[in-house]
Short mmCIF file of C-alpha atoms and ligand atoms in Angstrom, two decimals:
data_model
loop_
_atom_site.label_atom_id
_atom_site.label_comp_id
_atom_site.label_asym_id
_atom_site.label_seq_id
_atom_site.Cartn_x
_atom_site.Cartn_y
_atom_site.Cartn_z
CA MET A 3 0.00 0.00 0.00
CA ASN A 4 0.93 3.63 -0.29
CA ILE A 5 0.91 5.13 3.23
CA LEU A 6 1.33 8.71 4.37
CA VAL A 7 2.79 8.70 7.88
CA VAL A 8 1.96 12.02 9.52
CA GLY A 9 4.31 12.64 12.44
CA GLY A 10 6.64 9.96 11.10
CA ALA A 11 9.79 11.65 12.43
CA GLY A 12 8.71 11.09 16.03
CA TYR A 13 9.29 8.11 18.28
CA ILE A 14 6.34 5.88 17.42
CA GLY A 15 5.85 7.15 13.86
CA SER A 16 9.47 6.48 12.90
CA VAL A 17 9.27 2.85 13.96
CA CYS A 18 5.92 2.34 12.21
CA ALA A 19 7.33 3.82 9.02
CA GLU A 20 10.35 1.52 9.30
CA LEU A 21 8.11 -1.53 9.67
CA LEU A 22 5.91 -0.48 6.75
CA LEU A 23 8.97 -0.05 4.54
CA ASN A 24 10.40 -3.40 5.67
CA GLU A 25 7.16 -4.99 4.54
CA GLY A 26 7.37 -3.44 1.09
CA HIS A 27 4.87 -0.61 1.45
CA GLN A 28 5.51 2.75 -0.13
CA VAL A 29 5.86 5.44 2.54
CA ALA A 30 5.84 9.21 2.62
CA ILE A 31 6.53 10.93 5.94
CA LEU A 32 5.07 14.31 6.77
CA ASP A 33 6.37 16.10 9.86
CA ASN A 34 7.04 19.68 10.96
CA LEU A 35 10.08 18.50 12.99
CA SER A 36 8.93 20.44 16.05
CA GLU A 37 9.10 17.26 18.13
CA GLY A 38 10.42 14.85 15.52
CA HIS A 39 13.95 14.56 14.16
CA ARG A 40 15.21 14.62 10.57
CA ALA A 41 17.52 11.71 11.43
CA ALA A 42 14.50 9.66 12.50
CA VAL A 43 13.06 9.82 8.98
CA ASP A 44 13.74 6.51 7.32
CA ARG A 45 15.94 7.12 4.27
CA ARG A 46 13.71 4.93 2.12
CA ALA A 47 10.72 7.25 2.64
CA HIS A 48 9.84 10.43 0.80
CA PHE A 49 9.95 13.32 3.30
CA ILE A 50 7.63 16.33 3.39
CA GLN A 51 8.37 18.99 6.02
CA LEU A 52 5.07 20.67 6.74
CA ASP A 53 3.02 21.89 9.67
CA LEU A 54 -0.56 20.63 9.94
CA ALA A 55 -1.61 24.22 10.65
CA ASN A 56 -0.83 24.94 7.00
CA ARG A 57 -4.25 23.89 5.71
CA ASP A 58 -3.67 24.62 2.02
CA GLY A 59 -0.17 23.14 1.97
CA LEU A 60 -1.52 20.05 3.69
CA ALA A 61 -4.38 19.66 1.23
CA GLN A 62 -1.87 19.81 -1.64
CA ALA A 63 0.53 17.39 0.04
CA VAL A 64 -2.23 14.82 0.56
CA VAL A 65 -3.39 15.13 -3.05
CA ARG A 66 0.19 14.79 -4.30
CA SER A 67 1.05 11.73 -2.23
CA CYS A 68 -2.29 10.14 -3.08
CA PRO A 69 -2.07 7.58 -0.23
CA ASP A 70 -4.30 4.55 0.28
CA ALA A 71 -4.30 5.34 3.99
CA ILE A 72 -2.88 7.76 6.52
CA MET A 73 -1.31 7.00 9.88
CA HIS A 74 -1.63 10.03 12.13
CA PHE A 75 0.94 10.34 14.93
CA ALA A 76 1.49 14.10 14.92
CA ALA A 77 0.46 15.54 18.28
CA SER A 78 1.57 17.26 21.42
CA ALA A 79 1.76 14.54 24.03
CA LEU A 80 2.83 15.77 27.47
CA VAL A 81 0.20 15.60 30.17
CA GLY A 82 1.90 18.17 32.43
CA GLU A 83 2.38 20.67 29.61
CA SER A 84 -1.26 20.24 28.63
CA MET A 85 -2.28 21.38 32.13
CA ARG A 86 -0.23 24.56 31.70
CA ASP A 87 -1.02 25.28 28.06
CA PRO A 88 -4.33 23.67 27.07
CA SER A 89 -4.63 25.88 24.00
CA LYS A 90 -1.55 24.24 22.45
CA TYR A 91 -3.14 20.81 22.92
CA PHE A 92 -6.56 21.69 21.56
CA ARG A 93 -5.00 23.53 18.61
CA ASN A 94 -2.42 20.91 17.65
CA ASN A 95 -4.35 17.78 18.45
CA ILE A 96 -7.84 18.84 17.40
CA ALA A 97 -7.80 21.88 15.10
CA ASN A 98 -4.69 20.82 13.15
CA GLY A 99 -5.93 17.25 13.09
CA LEU A 100 -9.13 18.50 11.50
CA ASN A 101 -7.07 20.04 8.72
CA LEU A 102 -5.75 16.58 8.05
CA LEU A 103 -9.21 14.99 8.00
CA ASP A 104 -10.48 17.69 5.65
CA ALA A 105 -7.49 17.20 3.36
CA MET A 106 -8.23 13.47 3.37
CA THR A 107 -11.90 13.83 2.52
CA ALA A 108 -11.09 16.35 -0.23
CA ALA A 109 -8.55 13.93 -1.72
CA ASP A 110 -10.86 10.95 -1.21
CA VAL A 111 -8.47 9.12 1.14
CA ARG A 112 -10.76 6.79 3.07
CA GLN A 113 -8.66 5.21 5.79
CA ILE A 114 -6.87 6.50 8.88
CA VAL A 115 -5.03 4.89 11.78
CA PHE A 116 -5.02 7.30 14.70
CA SER A 117 -2.68 7.45 17.72
CA SER A 118 -4.98 7.73 20.68
CA SER A 119 -4.13 7.23 24.32
CA CYS A 120 -5.08 5.56 27.57
CA ALA A 121 -5.21 9.16 28.86
CA THR A 122 -8.74 9.22 27.42
CA PHE A 123 -9.80 6.99 30.34
CA GLY A 124 -8.72 9.35 33.11
CA LEU A 125 -8.81 7.67 36.51
CA PRO A 126 -10.18 4.18 35.90
CA GLU A 127 -12.09 2.60 38.75
CA ARG A 128 -10.29 -0.70 38.28
CA THR A 129 -7.83 -2.45 35.99
CA PRO A 130 -7.31 -3.94 33.46
CA ILE A 131 -9.00 -1.35 31.28
CA ASP A 132 -11.08 -2.59 28.39
CA GLU A 133 -12.81 -0.62 25.66
CA SER A 134 -16.12 -0.50 27.53
CA PHE A 135 -14.65 1.61 30.35
CA PRO A 136 -16.00 5.16 30.55
CA GLN A 137 -13.70 7.71 28.94
CA ARG A 138 -13.35 10.61 31.37
CA PRO A 139 -10.04 12.37 30.77
CA ILE A 140 -8.47 14.32 33.60
CA ASN A 141 -6.21 16.58 31.54
CA PRO A 142 -6.39 18.53 28.25
CA TYR A 143 -4.10 16.02 26.54
CA GLY A 144 -6.53 13.14 27.17
CA GLU A 145 -9.46 15.41 26.34
CA SER A 146 -7.92 16.35 22.99
CA LYS A 147 -7.39 12.70 22.07
CA LEU A 148 -10.93 11.78 23.08
CA ALA A 149 -12.35 14.69 21.09
CA PHE A 150 -10.49 13.52 18.01
CA GLU A 151 -11.75 9.96 18.49
CA LYS A 152 -15.30 11.36 18.50
CA ILE A 153 -14.65 13.51 15.43
CA LEU A 154 -13.43 10.40 13.63
CA ARG A 155 -16.75 8.68 14.34
CA TRP A 156 -18.62 11.56 12.71
CA TYR A 157 -16.29 11.63 9.69
CA ASP A 158 -16.85 7.91 9.30
CA GLN A 159 -20.63 8.32 9.46
CA ILE A 160 -20.77 11.37 7.22
CA HIS A 161 -17.82 10.97 4.85
CA GLY A 162 -17.23 7.22 4.97
CA LEU A 163 -13.75 7.67 6.48
CA ARG A 164 -12.78 4.32 7.98
CA PHE A 165 -10.72 4.73 11.16
CA VAL A 166 -8.87 2.66 13.68
CA SER A 167 -8.05 4.47 16.93
CA LEU A 168 -5.28 2.79 18.90
CA ARG A 169 -5.16 3.78 22.55
CA TYR A 170 -1.57 3.34 23.55
CA PHE A 171 -0.58 2.54 27.08
CA ASN A 172 3.16 3.13 27.74
CA ALA A 173 5.18 2.84 24.54
CA ALA A 174 8.75 1.82 25.32
CA GLY A 175 11.86 0.24 23.82
CA ALA A 176 13.41 0.69 20.40
CA SER A 177 13.80 -0.95 17.02
CA GLY A 178 17.37 -1.55 15.84
CA LYS A 179 17.28 1.79 14.06
CA PHE A 180 14.94 4.17 15.86
CA GLY A 181 14.34 4.92 19.51
CA GLU A 182 12.99 7.40 22.00
CA ASP A 183 14.53 10.86 21.98
CA HIS A 184 12.41 13.74 23.17
CA ARG A 185 14.00 17.17 23.41
CA TRP A 186 12.41 17.54 26.81
CA GLU A 187 12.43 14.03 28.26
CA THR A 188 9.73 13.26 30.80
CA HIS A 189 9.39 9.51 30.29
CA LEU A 190 10.60 7.05 32.86
CA ILE A 191 12.69 4.54 30.88
CA PRO A 192 14.81 7.04 28.89
CA ASN A 193 15.33 9.07 32.06
CA VAL A 194 16.57 6.01 33.93
CA LEU A 195 18.82 4.99 31.04
CA LYS A 196 20.34 8.48 30.96
CA VAL A 197 21.51 7.83 34.50
CA ALA A 198 22.96 4.48 33.42
CA LEU A 199 24.79 6.31 30.61
CA GLY A 200 26.23 8.76 33.13
CA ARG A 201 24.39 11.69 31.61
CA GLN A 202 22.26 12.35 34.70
CA PRO A 203 23.31 11.88 38.33
CA HIS A 204 20.07 10.29 39.50
CA VAL A 205 16.48 9.53 38.56
CA GLU A 206 13.56 11.01 40.41
CA ILE A 207 10.67 8.82 41.54
CA PHE A 208 7.46 10.81 41.47
CA GLY A 209 5.42 9.52 44.38
CA THR A 210 6.13 6.62 46.72
CA ASP A 211 2.85 6.71 48.65
CA TYR A 212 0.44 5.32 46.07
CA ASP A 213 -1.85 2.45 46.95
CA THR A 214 0.30 -0.08 45.07
CA PRO A 215 2.50 -2.89 46.43
CA ASP A 216 5.69 -0.78 46.48
CA GLY A 217 4.01 2.63 46.65
CA THR A 218 5.00 3.72 43.11
CA CYS A 219 2.80 4.03 40.02
CA ILE A 220 2.12 1.03 37.84
CA ARG A 221 2.08 1.26 34.04
CA ASP A 222 1.62 -1.18 31.19
CA TYR A 223 4.82 -0.88 29.11
CA ILE A 224 4.41 -2.07 25.55
CA HIS A 225 7.30 -2.67 23.15
CA ILE A 226 7.38 -0.19 20.32
CA LEU A 227 7.67 -3.04 17.79
CA ASP A 228 4.47 -4.63 19.12
CA LEU A 229 2.80 -1.24 18.91
CA ALA A 230 3.98 -0.76 15.34
CA ARG A 231 2.71 -4.21 14.39
CA ALA A 232 -0.77 -3.22 15.58
CA HIS A 233 -0.76 -0.29 13.14
CA ILE A 234 0.02 -2.56 10.25
CA LEU A 235 -2.79 -4.93 11.27
CA ALA A 236 -5.09 -1.90 11.56
CA LEU A 237 -4.58 -1.23 7.86
CA GLY A 238 -6.31 -4.53 7.19
CA ALA A 239 -9.31 -3.80 9.44
CA SER A 240 -12.56 -4.11 7.55
CA ALA A 241 -14.49 -1.79 9.86
CA SER A 242 -13.84 1.24 12.02
CA GLY A 243 -12.98 0.63 15.66
CA SER A 244 -11.11 1.70 18.76
CA TYR A 245 -8.68 -0.59 20.53
CA ASN A 246 -6.66 -0.52 23.74
CA LEU A 247 -3.05 -1.49 23.27
CA GLY A 248 -1.02 -2.82 26.15
CA THR A 249 0.31 -6.14 27.36
CA GLY A 250 -2.14 -6.78 30.20
CA GLY A 251 0.73 -6.64 32.69
CA GLY A 252 1.93 -3.79 34.84
CA SER A 253 5.31 -2.69 36.22
CA SER A 254 5.88 -0.18 38.99
CA VAL A 255 8.37 2.66 38.75
CA ARG A 256 10.67 0.77 41.13
CA GLN A 257 10.37 -2.41 39.06
CA VAL A 258 11.35 -0.46 35.94
CA ILE A 259 14.38 0.99 37.71
CA ASP A 260 15.36 -2.50 38.95
CA ALA A 261 15.05 -3.89 35.42
CA CYS A 262 17.26 -1.06 34.14
CA CYS A 263 19.89 -1.81 36.82
CA LYS A 264 19.86 -5.47 35.85
CA VAL A 265 20.01 -4.92 32.08
CA THR A 266 22.67 -2.18 32.18
CA GLY A 267 24.71 -3.54 35.10
CA LYS A 268 24.91 0.02 36.41
CA GLU A 269 23.89 1.56 39.67
CA ILE A 270 20.95 3.93 39.35
CA PRO A 271 20.75 6.41 42.24
CA VAL A 272 17.19 7.51 42.94
CA ILE A 273 15.67 10.48 44.69
CA GLU A 274 12.14 10.19 46.00
CA LYS A 275 9.95 13.15 45.09
CA PRO A 276 6.29 14.03 45.66
CA ARG A 277 3.65 12.78 43.25
CA ARG A 278 3.57 14.27 39.75
CA CYS A 279 0.35 16.13 39.07
CA GLY A 280 -2.19 14.13 37.07
CA ASP A 281 -0.58 10.67 37.39
CA PRO A 282 -3.14 7.88 37.87
CA PRO A 283 -1.77 5.20 40.24
CA ARG A 284 -2.35 2.23 37.95
CA LEU A 285 -2.93 1.94 34.19
CA ILE A 286 -3.09 -1.53 32.71
CA ALA A 287 -4.82 -2.47 29.47
CA THR A 288 -6.61 -5.49 28.36
CA SER A 289 -6.03 -5.88 24.64
CA GLU A 290 -8.36 -8.82 24.08
CA LYS A 291 -10.42 -6.88 21.54
CA ILE A 292 -7.55 -6.19 19.15
CA LYS A 293 -6.30 -9.76 19.60
CA ARG A 294 -9.72 -11.11 18.74
CA GLU A 295 -10.64 -8.75 15.92
CA LEU A 296 -7.30 -7.98 14.27
CA GLY A 297 -5.20 -10.97 15.35
CA TRP A 298 -2.64 -8.87 17.25
CA GLN A 299 -0.25 -10.74 19.56
CA PRO A 300 2.50 -8.97 21.49
CA GLN A 301 5.85 -10.69 20.94
CA PHE A 302 8.11 -8.75 23.29
CA GLN A 303 6.19 -8.51 26.54
CA ALA A 304 8.92 -9.02 29.11
CA LEU A 305 10.05 -5.77 30.74
CA ASP A 306 13.70 -6.89 30.47
CA THR A 307 13.30 -7.38 26.71
CA ILE A 308 11.81 -3.91 26.34
CA VAL A 309 14.52 -2.29 28.46
CA THR A 310 17.27 -4.23 26.65
CA SER A 311 16.14 -2.88 23.29
CA ALA A 312 16.02 0.67 24.66
CA TRP A 313 19.45 0.29 26.28
CA LYS A 314 21.01 -0.93 23.02
CA TRP A 315 19.62 2.11 21.22
CA HIS A 316 20.69 4.59 23.88
CA GLN A 317 24.21 3.11 23.94
CA GLN A 318 24.41 3.42 20.17
CA PHE A 319 23.00 6.97 20.22
CA PRO A 320 24.02 8.45 23.59
CA ASN A 321 23.11 11.93 22.33
CA GLY A 322 19.88 10.71 20.78
CA TYR A 323 19.44 12.14 17.30
CA GLY A 324 21.76 15.00 18.25
CA ASP A 325 19.52 17.87 17.23
N1 UDP B 411 8.16 8.75 36.44
C1 UDP B 411 9.10 8.92 37.45
N2 UDP B 411 10.26 9.56 37.16
C2 UDP B 411 10.54 10.07 35.91
C3 UDP B 411 9.57 9.88 34.89
C4 UDP B 411 8.40 9.24 35.20
O1 UDP B 411 8.87 8.48 38.59
O2 UDP B 411 11.61 10.64 35.71
C5 UDP B 411 6.93 8.03 36.72
C6 UDP B 411 5.66 8.81 36.42
O3 UDP B 411 5.29 9.60 37.52
C7 UDP B 411 4.67 7.69 36.11
C8 UDP B 411 5.55 6.60 35.49
O4 UDP B 411 6.89 6.91 35.87
O5 UDP B 411 4.15 7.18 37.31
C9 UDP B 411 5.47 6.58 33.96
O6 UDP B 411 5.67 7.91 33.51
P1 UDP B 411 5.94 8.26 31.99
O7 UDP B 411 6.14 9.75 31.92
O8 UDP B 411 7.05 7.41 31.45
O9 UDP B 411 4.63 7.83 31.25
P2 UDP B 411 3.08 8.24 31.48
O10 UDP B 411 2.46 7.07 32.17
O11 UDP B 411 3.04 9.50 32.28
O12 UDP B 411 2.57 8.41 30.09
#
């Protein structure tokens, strides 16, 4: 297929583009490089540097690349920042996303795979979270993702735009080529590995008084390659749908740090800090629906496997993409 990967210079988009290319698809990557990196654009892909706010430019780019489907990863994705600057989140994730949907309908592109988030669920009453759980976001980031999910339903009904929304839990790890490099790193695993690399003196644990076995937050870490595989399966979906994507298992912050110590063989000094605003104590997915309907099966579930892949990448690229 011919796929336009929007936001394909970012962490998840770059690995999805790589997998698509490995499987013989034709790929164009569109990215404004505000969060993404030029070096994360797979050399085999055609690259278009463009901001989704540029409505006319976007409409032309979609017509020119004439894709069979679009994968849409481009978004602002930091919960904390969204609490300080909601406008940025509603503008980038909703208004600019609408430009993309309008460009698609104008060019008669009828299929989209959308990066949604477990942040649409807010504070779940229990875990694991399945698709029937109420979606009640507790921050503008989650709200923006939920709004876009709803918009997709209307575009499907009115314009016949088939969508698959994938609600990621905690994407982690790396492919051989591409990994996680945010200019402002807030995520746990890269922050811990920076300590192992000697680039940071210690890692901070945000909250040790949660109602969890070791007092730290529990997340469902999913290998980026398993996540990317789900996107490829989504291209074959015969109907629109929304799916939770995790492994069904959870690891606490302390367990992640222990796994990083084990995999890297380094000491990781920690400093205990108060809770980070907006962090739910426990987020674990059940992904039975995508297994049943699209035949997805995670292959790299073990936390050590995920951390090992990330560690290899960070050792190879200690400065990340260097930009
Ligand atoms: N966390 C932490 N120290 C860090 C980064 C994150 O203790 O330097 C915690 C964070 O509070 C959360 C968990 O690790 O409980 C996962 O955070 P991350 O930002 O990686 O992902 P999120 O679940 O927020 O999307």
